[in-house]
Short mmCIF file of C-alpha atoms and ligand atoms in Angstrom, two decimals:
data_model
loop_
_atom_site.label_atom_id
_atom_site.label_comp_id
_atom_site.label_asym_id
_atom_site.label_seq_id
_atom_site.Cartn_x
_atom_site.Cartn_y
_atom_site.Cartn_z
CA MET A 1 0.01 -0.05 -0.12
CA ALA A 2 1.35 3.31 -0.99
CA PRO A 3 1.88 5.98 1.90
CA GLN A 4 -0.14 9.50 1.48
CA TYR A 5 2.77 11.24 1.43
CA ASP A 6 6.58 11.11 0.76
CA ALA A 7 7.16 12.45 4.07
CA VAL A 8 5.67 13.68 7.21
CA VAL A 9 7.46 16.39 8.90
CA VAL A 10 6.64 16.91 12.54
CA GLY A 11 7.04 20.63 13.67
CA ALA A 12 6.86 23.89 11.74
CA GLY A 13 9.45 26.07 13.30
CA PHE A 14 12.98 26.86 11.80
CA GLY A 15 13.97 22.91 11.61
CA GLY A 16 10.93 21.89 10.13
CA MET A 17 10.58 24.33 7.58
CA GLY A 18 14.51 23.73 6.57
CA ALA A 19 13.44 20.17 6.13
CA GLY A 20 10.92 21.15 4.03
CA ILE A 21 12.94 23.17 2.10
CA GLU A 22 15.21 20.17 1.46
CA LEU A 23 12.69 17.75 0.50
CA ASP A 24 11.60 20.20 -2.38
CA ARG A 25 15.02 20.37 -3.25
CA LEU A 26 15.39 16.76 -3.57
CA GLY A 27 11.98 16.46 -5.43
CA LEU A 28 10.59 14.78 -2.58
CA SER A 29 7.56 17.30 -2.79
CA ASN A 30 4.54 15.60 -1.62
CA TYR A 31 5.17 16.22 2.25
CA VAL A 32 3.10 17.46 5.03
CA ILE A 33 4.22 19.28 7.88
CA LEU A 34 1.95 18.60 11.08
CA GLU A 35 2.08 21.41 13.71
CA ARG A 36 0.29 21.22 17.10
CA GLU A 37 0.34 25.35 17.45
CA ASN A 38 -2.08 27.27 15.51
CA ASP A 39 0.50 28.97 13.36
CA LEU A 40 4.26 28.52 12.20
CA GLY A 41 7.61 29.58 13.60
CA GLY A 42 8.02 27.23 16.60
CA THR A 43 9.72 29.25 19.31
CA TRP A 44 9.08 32.33 17.85
CA HIS A 45 5.40 31.65 17.52
CA VAL A 46 4.92 30.36 21.08
CA ASN A 47 7.20 33.07 22.82
CA HIS A 48 6.01 36.62 22.72
CA TYR A 49 6.82 37.38 26.64
CA PRO A 50 8.17 41.31 26.86
CA GLY A 51 11.89 42.09 26.02
CA LEU A 52 12.10 38.78 23.58
CA ALA A 53 14.88 38.98 21.20
CA VAL A 54 17.36 36.71 19.64
CA ASP A 55 20.52 36.42 21.83
CA ILE A 56 22.87 35.17 18.61
CA ALA A 57 23.21 38.21 16.42
CA SER A 58 20.79 38.13 13.48
CA VAL A 59 23.09 37.94 10.72
CA THR A 60 23.92 34.27 12.44
CA TYR A 61 20.89 33.49 13.71
CA SER A 62 18.81 33.18 10.16
CA TYR A 63 19.27 30.49 7.21
CA SER A 64 22.41 31.36 5.59
CA PHE A 65 20.64 30.73 1.93
CA GLU A 66 17.87 33.46 3.15
CA PRO A 67 19.69 36.07 4.73
CA ASN A 68 17.21 39.41 5.79
CA PRO A 69 19.08 42.67 5.33
CA TYR A 70 16.13 44.04 7.07
CA TRP A 71 16.78 43.41 10.79
CA SER A 72 16.15 46.63 12.73
CA ARG A 73 19.05 45.64 15.16
CA LEU A 74 22.08 43.48 15.38
CA PHE A 75 19.95 41.16 17.78
CA ALA A 76 16.50 41.16 16.52
CA PRO A 77 13.40 41.55 18.74
CA GLY A 78 11.33 38.43 18.60
CA LYS A 79 8.29 39.66 16.50
CA GLU A 80 10.94 40.31 13.41
CA LEU A 81 11.87 36.32 14.30
CA LYS A 82 8.25 35.50 13.80
CA ARG A 83 7.91 37.54 10.44
CA TYR A 84 11.14 36.05 8.78
CA ALA A 85 9.54 32.63 9.64
CA GLU A 86 6.18 33.79 7.71
CA HIS A 87 8.49 35.42 4.64
CA VAL A 88 10.68 32.13 4.49
CA ALA A 89 7.47 29.89 4.40
CA ASP A 90 5.86 31.98 1.89
CA LYS A 91 8.74 32.24 -0.36
CA TYR A 92 9.55 28.66 -0.26
CA GLY A 93 5.98 27.61 -0.69
CA LEU A 94 5.64 25.69 2.83
CA ARG A 95 2.55 27.37 3.89
CA ARG A 96 0.38 25.05 1.82
CA ARG A 97 2.21 22.21 3.38
CA MET A 98 1.51 22.95 6.83
CA ARG A 99 -1.71 21.50 8.77
CA PHE A 100 -1.95 23.73 12.37
CA GLY A 101 -3.80 22.23 15.27
CA ALA A 102 -2.34 19.01 14.44
CA VAL A 103 -1.25 17.56 17.42
CA VAL A 104 0.69 14.21 16.78
CA ASP A 105 0.10 11.60 19.47
CA GLY A 106 2.84 9.16 18.12
CA ALA A 107 4.10 7.37 14.80
CA ARG A 108 4.59 3.70 14.22
CA TRP A 109 7.00 1.97 11.41
CA ASP A 110 4.60 -0.30 9.38
CA GLU A 111 7.02 -3.19 8.61
CA GLU A 112 4.69 -4.71 5.61
CA ASN A 113 4.02 -1.40 3.87
CA GLN A 114 7.85 -0.09 4.88
CA HIS A 115 6.20 3.34 5.50
CA TRP A 116 5.24 5.44 8.77
CA VAL A 117 1.78 5.51 10.50
CA VAL A 118 1.56 8.97 12.33
CA SER A 119 -1.43 8.94 14.73
CA VAL A 120 -2.97 12.53 15.01
CA ALA A 121 -4.68 13.76 18.25
CA GLY A 122 -8.62 12.68 17.13
CA GLY A 123 -8.08 9.78 15.89
CA GLU A 124 -6.56 10.57 12.38
CA THR A 125 -3.46 8.76 10.74
CA VAL A 126 -1.25 10.35 8.41
CA THR A 127 0.83 7.77 6.37
CA GLY A 128 4.58 8.71 4.74
CA ARG A 129 7.37 6.98 3.65
CA TYR A 130 9.80 9.02 5.56
CA LEU A 131 9.28 10.64 9.12
CA LEU A 132 11.24 13.95 10.08
CA THR A 133 10.46 15.15 13.88
CA ALA A 134 11.58 18.60 14.07
CA THR A 135 9.95 19.30 17.52
CA GLY A 136 12.22 21.38 19.12
CA PHE A 137 14.60 20.97 22.29
CA LEU A 138 13.00 23.58 24.31
CA SER A 139 9.62 22.93 23.42
CA GLN A 140 7.67 21.09 26.49
CA PRO A 141 7.48 24.01 28.99
CA TYR A 142 8.15 23.06 32.74
CA THR A 143 6.45 24.26 36.00
CA PRO A 144 8.04 23.18 38.95
CA PRO A 145 5.46 21.03 41.46
CA PHE A 146 6.01 23.95 44.03
CA PRO A 147 3.51 22.78 47.14
CA GLY A 148 0.63 24.68 47.10
CA ILE A 149 0.69 26.55 43.76
CA GLU A 150 -2.94 25.60 42.97
CA SER A 151 -4.01 27.80 45.98
CA PHE A 152 -2.48 31.02 44.69
CA ALA A 153 -5.49 33.41 44.28
CA GLY A 154 -3.57 35.59 41.99
CA LYS A 155 -2.23 35.50 38.31
CA ILE A 156 -0.19 32.61 37.19
CA ILE A 157 1.42 32.98 33.98
CA HIS A 158 4.34 30.63 32.25
CA THR A 159 6.18 32.64 30.07
CA THR A 160 5.32 30.41 27.21
CA ALA A 161 1.85 31.43 27.70
CA TRP A 162 2.27 35.01 27.69
CA GLU A 163 -0.84 37.02 27.33
CA ASP A 164 0.02 40.29 25.71
CA ASP A 165 -2.98 42.39 27.11
CA PHE A 166 -1.95 41.32 30.67
CA ASP A 167 -1.19 44.65 32.30
CA LEU A 168 1.75 44.37 34.81
CA THR A 169 1.25 48.27 35.88
CA GLY A 170 0.94 48.48 39.68
CA ARG A 171 1.35 44.66 40.47
CA ARG A 172 3.42 43.20 43.13
CA ALA A 173 5.09 40.51 41.03
CA ALA A 174 7.21 37.51 41.36
CA ILE A 175 9.60 35.92 38.73
CA ILE A 176 10.84 32.44 39.60
CA GLY A 177 13.80 31.50 37.34
CA THR A 178 17.09 33.15 36.16
CA GLY A 179 17.43 31.72 33.02
CA ALA A 180 18.00 33.31 29.45
CA THR A 181 13.93 34.22 29.25
CA ALA A 182 14.28 35.45 32.87
CA VAL A 183 17.12 37.63 31.85
CA GLN A 184 15.16 39.24 29.33
CA LEU A 185 11.95 39.58 31.13
CA VAL A 186 13.09 40.85 34.26
CA PRO A 187 13.98 44.50 33.15
CA GLU A 188 10.78 44.50 31.60
CA VAL A 189 8.51 43.21 34.03
CA ALA A 190 10.31 45.95 36.32
CA LYS A 191 9.23 48.85 34.47
CA LYS A 192 5.70 48.33 35.13
CA ALA A 193 5.56 46.40 38.41
CA ALA A 194 5.05 48.07 41.79
CA ALA A 195 7.20 45.42 43.21
CA LEU A 196 9.52 42.40 41.94
CA THR A 197 11.07 40.01 43.58
CA VAL A 198 13.13 37.50 41.47
CA PHE A 199 13.34 33.78 42.88
CA GLN A 200 16.97 32.37 42.07
CA ARG A 201 18.08 29.23 42.80
CA THR A 202 21.19 29.34 40.38
CA PRO A 203 22.96 32.27 39.09
CA ILE A 204 23.68 32.67 35.35
CA TRP A 205 26.59 33.66 33.55
CA VAL A 206 25.96 37.26 31.76
CA VAL A 207 28.11 39.38 29.48
CA PRO A 208 27.65 42.68 27.76
CA LYS A 209 25.48 42.48 24.97
CA VAL A 210 27.02 44.44 22.03
CA ASP A 211 23.71 45.51 20.47
CA ALA A 212 22.61 48.64 18.20
CA PRO A 213 19.84 49.75 15.73
CA ILE A 214 21.30 48.64 12.08
CA PRO A 215 21.00 51.93 10.21
CA ALA A 216 19.00 52.25 7.08
CA PRO A 217 22.29 52.63 5.01
CA VAL A 218 23.62 49.19 6.29
CA GLN A 219 20.47 47.73 5.68
CA LYS A 220 20.44 48.79 2.02
CA LEU A 221 23.91 47.65 1.75
CA PHE A 222 23.22 44.46 2.91
CA ALA A 223 20.36 44.18 0.06
CA SER A 224 22.51 45.57 -2.54
CA VAL A 225 25.62 44.14 -1.55
CA PRO A 226 24.90 40.47 -0.16
CA ALA A 227 28.54 39.87 0.13
CA THR A 228 28.79 42.44 3.04
CA GLN A 229 26.21 40.67 5.04
CA LYS A 230 27.68 37.29 4.12
CA ALA A 231 30.99 39.05 5.47
CA ALA A 232 29.43 40.35 8.84
CA ARG A 233 27.82 36.61 9.06
CA LEU A 234 31.25 35.14 9.02
CA VAL A 235 32.64 37.40 11.41
CA ASN A 236 30.23 36.93 13.84
CA THR A 237 29.76 33.26 13.74
CA SER A 238 33.46 33.14 13.93
CA MET A 239 33.22 34.81 17.24
CA LEU A 240 30.76 32.68 18.61
CA GLU A 241 32.37 29.49 17.51
CA ALA A 242 35.72 30.70 19.37
CA LEU A 243 33.25 31.01 22.59
CA MET A 244 31.39 28.07 22.23
CA VAL A 245 33.70 25.61 20.68
CA VAL A 246 37.21 26.80 21.94
CA GLY A 247 36.04 28.46 25.37
CA VAL A 248 33.39 25.37 26.08
CA LEU A 249 34.13 22.19 24.21
CA HIS A 250 37.85 22.62 24.13
CA PHE A 251 37.95 23.82 27.80
CA LYS A 252 41.38 21.33 28.48
CA GLN A 253 43.44 22.98 25.79
CA ALA A 254 41.95 26.27 26.16
CA LYS A 255 41.18 27.06 30.06
CA ALA A 256 42.43 30.70 29.76
CA LEU A 257 39.54 31.86 27.31
CA ASN A 258 37.07 29.90 29.38
CA LYS A 259 38.21 31.91 32.38
CA GLY A 260 38.39 35.44 30.51
CA ALA A 261 34.93 34.98 29.91
CA GLY A 262 34.03 34.38 33.37
CA LEU A 263 36.29 37.42 34.26
CA LEU A 264 34.33 39.52 31.60
CA ALA A 265 31.32 38.49 33.28
CA LYS A 266 32.25 39.37 36.68
CA ALA A 267 33.48 42.56 35.75
CA HIS A 268 30.20 43.47 33.86
CA LEU A 269 28.52 42.86 37.07
CA ARG A 270 30.75 44.60 39.37
CA ALA A 271 30.20 47.55 36.98
CA GLN A 272 26.53 47.18 36.96
CA VAL A 273 25.35 46.37 40.31
CA ARG A 274 25.96 48.80 43.70
CA ASP A 275 25.31 46.36 46.21
CA LYS A 276 27.97 43.69 47.40
CA ARG A 277 25.85 40.95 48.62
CA THR A 278 23.29 41.06 45.67
CA ARG A 279 26.82 41.01 43.33
CA GLU A 280 27.89 38.17 45.48
CA GLN A 281 24.37 36.43 45.06
CA LEU A 282 24.47 36.89 41.43
CA THR A 283 27.89 35.16 40.90
CA PRO A 284 27.79 31.79 39.47
CA HIS A 285 30.28 29.20 41.23
CA TYR A 286 30.25 26.91 38.28
CA ASP A 287 32.61 27.44 34.94
CA PHE A 288 31.39 29.44 32.38
CA GLY A 289 29.58 27.18 29.84
CA CYS A 290 28.52 24.26 31.81
CA LYS A 291 24.86 26.07 31.42
CA ARG A 292 24.03 28.05 28.42
CA PRO A 293 25.28 31.70 29.22
CA THR A 294 23.59 34.75 28.22
CA PHE A 295 23.91 38.06 26.87
CA SER A 296 22.37 41.44 28.63
CA ASN A 297 22.96 45.17 29.32
CA HIS A 298 20.01 45.41 31.38
CA TYR A 299 19.54 42.40 33.83
CA PHE A 300 22.03 43.44 36.24
CA LYS A 301 21.15 46.90 36.49
CA THR A 302 17.57 46.07 37.45
CA PHE A 303 18.59 44.99 40.93
CA ASN A 304 19.64 48.75 41.76
CA LYS A 305 16.08 49.77 41.33
CA PRO A 306 14.41 50.00 45.09
CA HIS A 307 11.26 48.11 43.79
CA VAL A 308 13.30 44.97 43.12
CA ARG A 309 14.66 42.46 45.33
CA LEU A 310 16.64 39.24 44.84
CA GLU A 311 15.48 36.17 46.84
CA THR A 312 17.88 33.30 47.04
CA ASN A 313 16.45 31.40 49.53
CA SER A 314 14.60 27.95 48.43
CA ILE A 315 11.16 28.34 47.77
CA ASP A 316 9.10 25.98 50.31
CA HIS A 317 5.45 26.85 49.11
CA VAL A 318 3.21 28.78 47.66
CA GLU A 319 -0.17 30.11 49.46
CA ALA A 320 -2.89 31.99 48.04
CA ASP A 321 -1.19 35.71 48.27
CA GLY A 322 2.49 34.63 48.22
CA ILE A 323 5.57 32.55 48.35
CA VAL A 324 7.04 31.25 51.50
CA THR A 325 10.80 30.49 51.37
CA ALA A 326 12.42 28.02 53.52
CA ASP A 327 13.79 30.49 56.08
CA GLY A 328 10.11 31.35 56.78
CA HIS A 329 9.81 34.71 54.85
CA LYS A 330 6.55 35.08 53.05
CA THR A 331 6.99 37.46 49.79
CA GLU A 332 3.17 38.82 49.10
CA ILE A 333 2.52 39.03 45.53
CA ASP A 334 -0.32 39.26 43.33
CA THR A 335 1.43 37.69 39.95
CA LEU A 336 3.43 34.83 39.59
CA ILE A 337 5.62 34.64 36.49
CA LEU A 338 6.93 31.21 35.73
CA ALA A 339 10.25 31.62 34.08
CA THR A 340 11.12 27.90 34.84
CA GLY A 341 12.04 26.76 31.17
CA PHE A 342 11.54 23.58 29.66
CA ASN A 343 11.69 19.83 30.19
CA LEU A 344 14.26 18.73 27.90
CA TRP A 345 14.97 15.22 28.96
CA ASP A 346 12.11 13.41 30.70
CA VAL A 347 9.48 14.23 27.88
CA ASN A 348 11.09 15.82 25.17
CA PHE A 349 13.69 13.00 23.75
CA PRO A 350 11.67 12.03 21.94
CA ALA A 351 8.34 14.68 21.94
CA VAL A 352 6.23 12.09 20.63
CA GLU A 353 5.97 8.36 20.91
CA ILE A 354 7.79 6.60 17.89
CA ILE A 355 7.74 3.10 17.46
CA GLY A 356 10.43 1.68 15.02
CA ARG A 357 11.40 -1.78 13.41
CA ASP A 358 10.49 -4.93 16.11
CA GLY A 359 8.63 -2.50 18.31
CA ALA A 360 11.50 -0.64 19.13
CA ASN A 361 10.60 2.57 21.10
CA LEU A 362 12.89 5.10 20.74
CA GLY A 363 12.18 6.93 24.13
CA LYS A 364 12.84 3.56 26.11
CA PHE A 365 15.95 2.88 24.14
CA TRP A 366 17.25 6.07 25.15
CA ARG A 367 16.47 5.60 28.49
CA ASP A 368 17.26 2.19 28.97
CA ASN A 369 20.70 2.76 27.00
CA ARG A 370 22.46 5.96 26.23
CA PHE A 371 21.08 8.68 24.49
CA GLN A 372 22.45 8.66 21.20
CA ALA A 373 21.81 9.44 17.70
CA TYR A 374 24.39 8.80 14.73
CA GLU A 375 25.54 12.34 13.59
CA GLY A 376 22.86 13.72 15.74
CA ILE A 377 19.97 12.47 13.33
CA THR A 378 19.58 8.76 12.88
CA VAL A 379 18.77 5.74 15.12
CA PRO A 380 19.32 1.95 14.44
CA LYS A 381 16.05 0.04 14.17
CA PHE A 382 14.36 3.33 13.10
CA PRO A 383 14.40 3.08 9.20
CA ASN A 384 13.65 6.49 7.20
CA PHE A 385 13.43 8.23 10.49
CA LEU A 386 15.37 11.43 10.48
CA SER A 387 15.17 12.93 14.26
CA LEU A 388 16.20 16.34 14.07
CA ASN A 389 16.27 16.83 17.67
CA SER A 390 18.53 14.23 18.99
CA PRO A 391 20.99 13.75 21.49
CA TYR A 392 24.54 15.28 20.40
CA SER A 393 22.74 17.08 17.35
CA TYR A 394 23.11 20.84 18.55
CA SER A 395 26.21 22.12 16.76
CA GLY A 396 27.59 25.58 17.51
CA LEU A 397 25.52 28.37 19.41
CA SER A 398 22.71 29.25 16.52
CA TYR A 399 20.25 26.63 15.98
CA PHE A 400 20.74 27.52 12.19
CA THR A 401 24.29 25.62 12.21
CA THR A 402 22.61 22.54 13.22
CA ILE A 403 19.34 22.84 11.07
CA GLU A 404 21.56 23.36 7.39
CA ALA A 405 24.13 20.65 8.69
CA GLN A 406 21.16 18.12 8.96
CA MET A 407 19.52 19.58 5.37
CA LYS A 408 23.18 18.62 3.72
CA HIS A 409 23.18 15.44 5.71
CA MET A 410 19.84 14.82 4.36
CA GLY A 411 21.06 15.69 0.62
CA ARG A 412 23.66 13.17 1.09
CA LEU A 413 21.82 10.37 2.47
CA PHE A 414 18.55 10.60 -0.42
CA GLY A 415 20.94 11.33 -3.16
CA GLU A 416 22.61 7.72 -2.43
CA LEU A 417 19.16 6.54 -1.76
CA PHE A 418 18.14 7.59 -5.08
CA ARG A 419 21.35 6.62 -6.92
CA ARG A 420 20.65 3.00 -5.65
CA GLY A 421 17.11 3.17 -6.60
CA GLU A 422 16.05 2.11 -3.10
CA THR A 423 13.28 3.51 -0.93
CA THR A 424 14.20 2.53 2.64
CA PHE A 425 17.58 3.41 4.59
CA GLU A 426 18.38 2.62 8.24
CA VAL A 427 21.91 3.46 9.89
CA THR A 428 24.11 0.41 10.92
CA GLU A 429 24.58 -0.46 14.62
CA ALA A 430 28.35 -0.13 14.13
CA ALA A 431 28.34 3.32 12.26
CA ASN A 432 26.28 4.50 15.63
CA ALA A 433 28.31 3.08 18.09
CA ARG A 434 31.17 4.31 16.54
CA PHE A 435 29.70 7.93 16.63
CA LEU A 436 28.79 7.50 20.50
CA ASP A 437 32.55 6.43 21.14
CA THR A 438 33.86 9.61 19.21
CA VAL A 439 31.48 12.34 20.84
CA THR A 440 32.02 10.46 24.18
CA ASP A 441 35.69 10.80 23.48
CA LYS A 442 35.74 14.19 22.70
CA LEU A 443 33.56 15.52 25.25
CA GLY A 444 36.01 14.62 27.83
CA ALA A 445 37.83 17.76 26.68
CA SER A 446 35.02 20.01 27.50
CA VAL A 447 33.87 21.97 30.53
CA PHE A 448 31.07 19.64 31.07
CA TYR A 449 33.65 16.81 32.11
CA GLY A 450 37.02 18.89 32.52
CA GLY A 451 35.32 22.01 34.32
CA ASP A 452 33.33 22.65 37.52
CA CYS A 453 29.89 22.24 36.72
CA ALA A 454 28.71 20.50 40.12
CA THR A 455 26.42 23.53 40.93
CA ALA A 456 24.93 24.63 37.37
CA ARG A 457 21.93 22.50 37.35
CA SER A 458 22.59 22.50 33.58
CA TYR A 459 20.00 21.49 30.69
CA TYR A 460 22.81 20.28 28.97
CA PHE A 461 23.41 17.30 31.18
CA ASN A 462 20.65 14.23 31.29
CA GLN A 463 19.27 12.32 34.25
CA HIS A 464 22.52 10.14 34.08
CA GLY A 465 24.56 13.48 34.44
CA GLU A 466 25.85 13.08 30.88
CA ALA A 467 26.01 16.38 28.62
CA ALA A 468 24.21 14.27 25.91
CA LEU A 469 22.88 17.77 23.94
CA LEU A 470 25.77 19.27 22.35
CA ARG A 471 28.05 18.02 19.71
CA PRO A 472 31.29 18.50 19.99
CA ASN A 473 32.59 19.75 16.91
CA SER A 474 33.22 22.91 15.44
CA THR A 475 30.76 23.87 12.78
CA VAL A 476 32.67 24.04 10.31
CA SER A 477 33.61 20.18 11.14
CA THR A 478 29.97 19.25 11.65
CA HIS A 479 29.23 20.63 7.95
CA ARG A 480 31.99 18.76 6.66
CA GLN A 481 30.74 15.64 8.27
CA ALA A 482 27.32 16.18 6.70
CA VAL A 483 28.62 15.98 3.24
CA SER A 484 31.50 13.51 3.87
CA PHE A 485 30.09 10.86 6.14
CA PRO A 486 30.57 7.13 5.00
CA LEU A 487 27.75 6.05 2.69
CA GLU A 488 28.21 2.55 3.69
CA ASP A 489 27.04 3.84 7.29
CA TYR A 490 23.38 3.23 6.16
CA VAL A 491 21.85 0.12 4.62
CA TYR A 492 19.92 1.05 1.75
CA GLY A 493 16.52 -1.08 0.83
CA VAL A 494 15.09 -3.94 2.93
CA PRO A 495 17.44 -6.07 4.32
CA ALA A 496 17.11 -9.71 2.90
P1 NAP B 1 16.08 27.56 31.76
O1 NAP B 1 17.53 28.36 31.36
O2 NAP B 1 15.91 26.25 32.08
O3 NAP B 1 15.87 28.57 33.08
C1 NAP B 1 14.81 28.16 34.13
C2 NAP B 1 15.10 28.63 35.20
O4 NAP B 1 14.32 28.28 36.17
C3 NAP B 1 16.22 28.39 36.02
O5 NAP B 1 16.94 29.58 36.59
C4 NAP B 1 15.77 27.09 36.76
O6 NAP B 1 16.81 27.32 38.13
C5 NAP B 1 14.35 28.06 37.35
N1 NAP B 1 13.92 26.85 38.01
C6 NAP B 1 13.45 25.68 37.52
N2 NAP B 1 12.83 24.98 38.44
C7 NAP B 1 13.09 25.52 39.89
C8 NAP B 1 12.62 25.46 40.93
N3 NAP B 1 11.91 24.27 41.30
N4 NAP B 1 12.98 26.16 41.82
C9 NAP B 1 13.70 27.29 41.48
N5 NAP B 1 14.29 27.51 40.24
C10 NAP B 1 13.60 26.71 39.40
O7 NAP B 1 14.76 28.10 30.90
P2 NAP B 1 14.75 29.68 30.02
O8 NAP B 1 15.28 30.80 30.87
O9 NAP B 1 13.35 29.67 29.42
O10 NAP B 1 15.61 29.28 28.73
C11 NAP B 1 16.08 28.08 28.21
C12 NAP B 1 16.76 28.31 26.94
O11 NAP B 1 16.19 29.15 25.85
C13 NAP B 1 17.95 29.23 27.03
O12 NAP B 1 19.04 28.77 27.76
C14 NAP B 1 18.19 29.44 25.67
O13 NAP B 1 18.99 28.44 25.06
C15 NAP B 1 17.13 29.84 25.33
N6 NAP B 1 16.36 30.97 24.99
C16 NAP B 1 16.90 31.77 23.98
C17 NAP B 1 16.89 33.20 24.06
C18 NAP B 1 17.72 34.10 23.13
O14 NAP B 1 17.24 35.30 23.17
N7 NAP B 1 17.70 33.59 21.85
C19 NAP B 1 15.78 33.73 25.12
C20 NAP B 1 15.20 32.88 26.16
C21 NAP B 1 15.54 31.60 25.87
P3 NAP B 1 18.00 26.26 38.16
O15 NAP B 1 19.09 26.82 37.16
O16 NAP B 1 18.61 26.27 39.65
O17 NAP B 1 17.26 24.97 37.70
#
């Protein structure tokens, strides 16, 4: 029985859109993109809290083949990213392939028909020769089970469910969490709230953000001479590469650079926060890079304001009108903002149930064994399946590096498949094991294992204490491997 589609893509964020563009390039144009939200853009559709902006400069945080000369700032606000996603979807004809409000429950490999059967909430099934999941890394919002939270009588709002018309003016607000989201949100909430308490469990490394509007003449130059924007991208990407790859992944060899980044962040803190005790509380006690660092010129300064307070005692419970900390102190509030991030390792790898050959369950396989995926994209026993958000797949700091490397991997893999006149592929156990050994080996030099990450509570680490998210490669070598991996790492056609 022929499947309905060449391919089923799950997720209409930048990852799923990149996959769609590549499928078209490969001539696999009969595909559908299933998206649980009511519009495209992934993270940039879901998140619209005040202060949202990229924290990777926009020249880099965009598809290299679709530069946008008109970013208003070096670090574009969230709204522009959403508009950019819409532009890409329109230009590449992706929108007509997208189905919104389609919540995928799971997918099962149909051995007899050699295709995937994807279940959509409501009872519908969709079949596709190939399955590509592009469900994001940070897409399952996390609310900690604070005792008593259900009794809170005021307004509770998670940053991923921001209500644009909610007015913070005069509110006595609390923000729980001090990750990259809170760093952007805290200064904005402080502008309106009458009182703001920020509940911090683990401080975050914050370095200055070299941000400015991009003047119209520069935008015009980018539009008329695209090579200029390409050059800007190259310079910025190289700087990020130095920070991330050298300072974090090659910690052992380049400790000085890592320590330098930490010193820069500490100097930034000293220059911005007057009170010594607050400065101490905001200083991380783990190495730079154990947890994703962030960039801001406004976050630290906010703690100088008289109506803003940093609370570092741990939260004991929530009452109808406040938060009580372990020391017995109650902070009275009427608005509780949860900047508590995402659950990555319990519910997101994979985001939907995936059942492969011989009944293999991907989530169970990863949990019973180690989290793993060949080149961060394919897994043995899961034929015709590309898991775009896999362990060890994230390369560099900008997600677009990963997306475009995976598009190249698709190009090489499907090119070979077509050359052989086959329709089924599966990565070999041996290739997968070799890749896992290589990344494990290389990560030994990273800050995750060579540095002091004990107090970081970083989502880079999974429940087994393994830093299984980032791929320990330079972005250049990730891209090189995507176009040169051994073709015999895959089996093509149905095994006899
Ligand atoms: P996050 O980094 O996971 O931060 C969640 C925060 O909630 C942490 O400070 C965490 O404290 C706190 N928290 C969680 N459970 C808690 C509990 N039980 N009690 C007290 N505090 C608790 O999430 P995020 O800030 O949303 O950022 C996630 C990622 O999204 C970022 O690292 C970044 O990759 C991305 N992001 C990017 C941008 C951008 O501009 N491009 C903006 C925002 C976010 P602990 O650290 O102690 O666990």
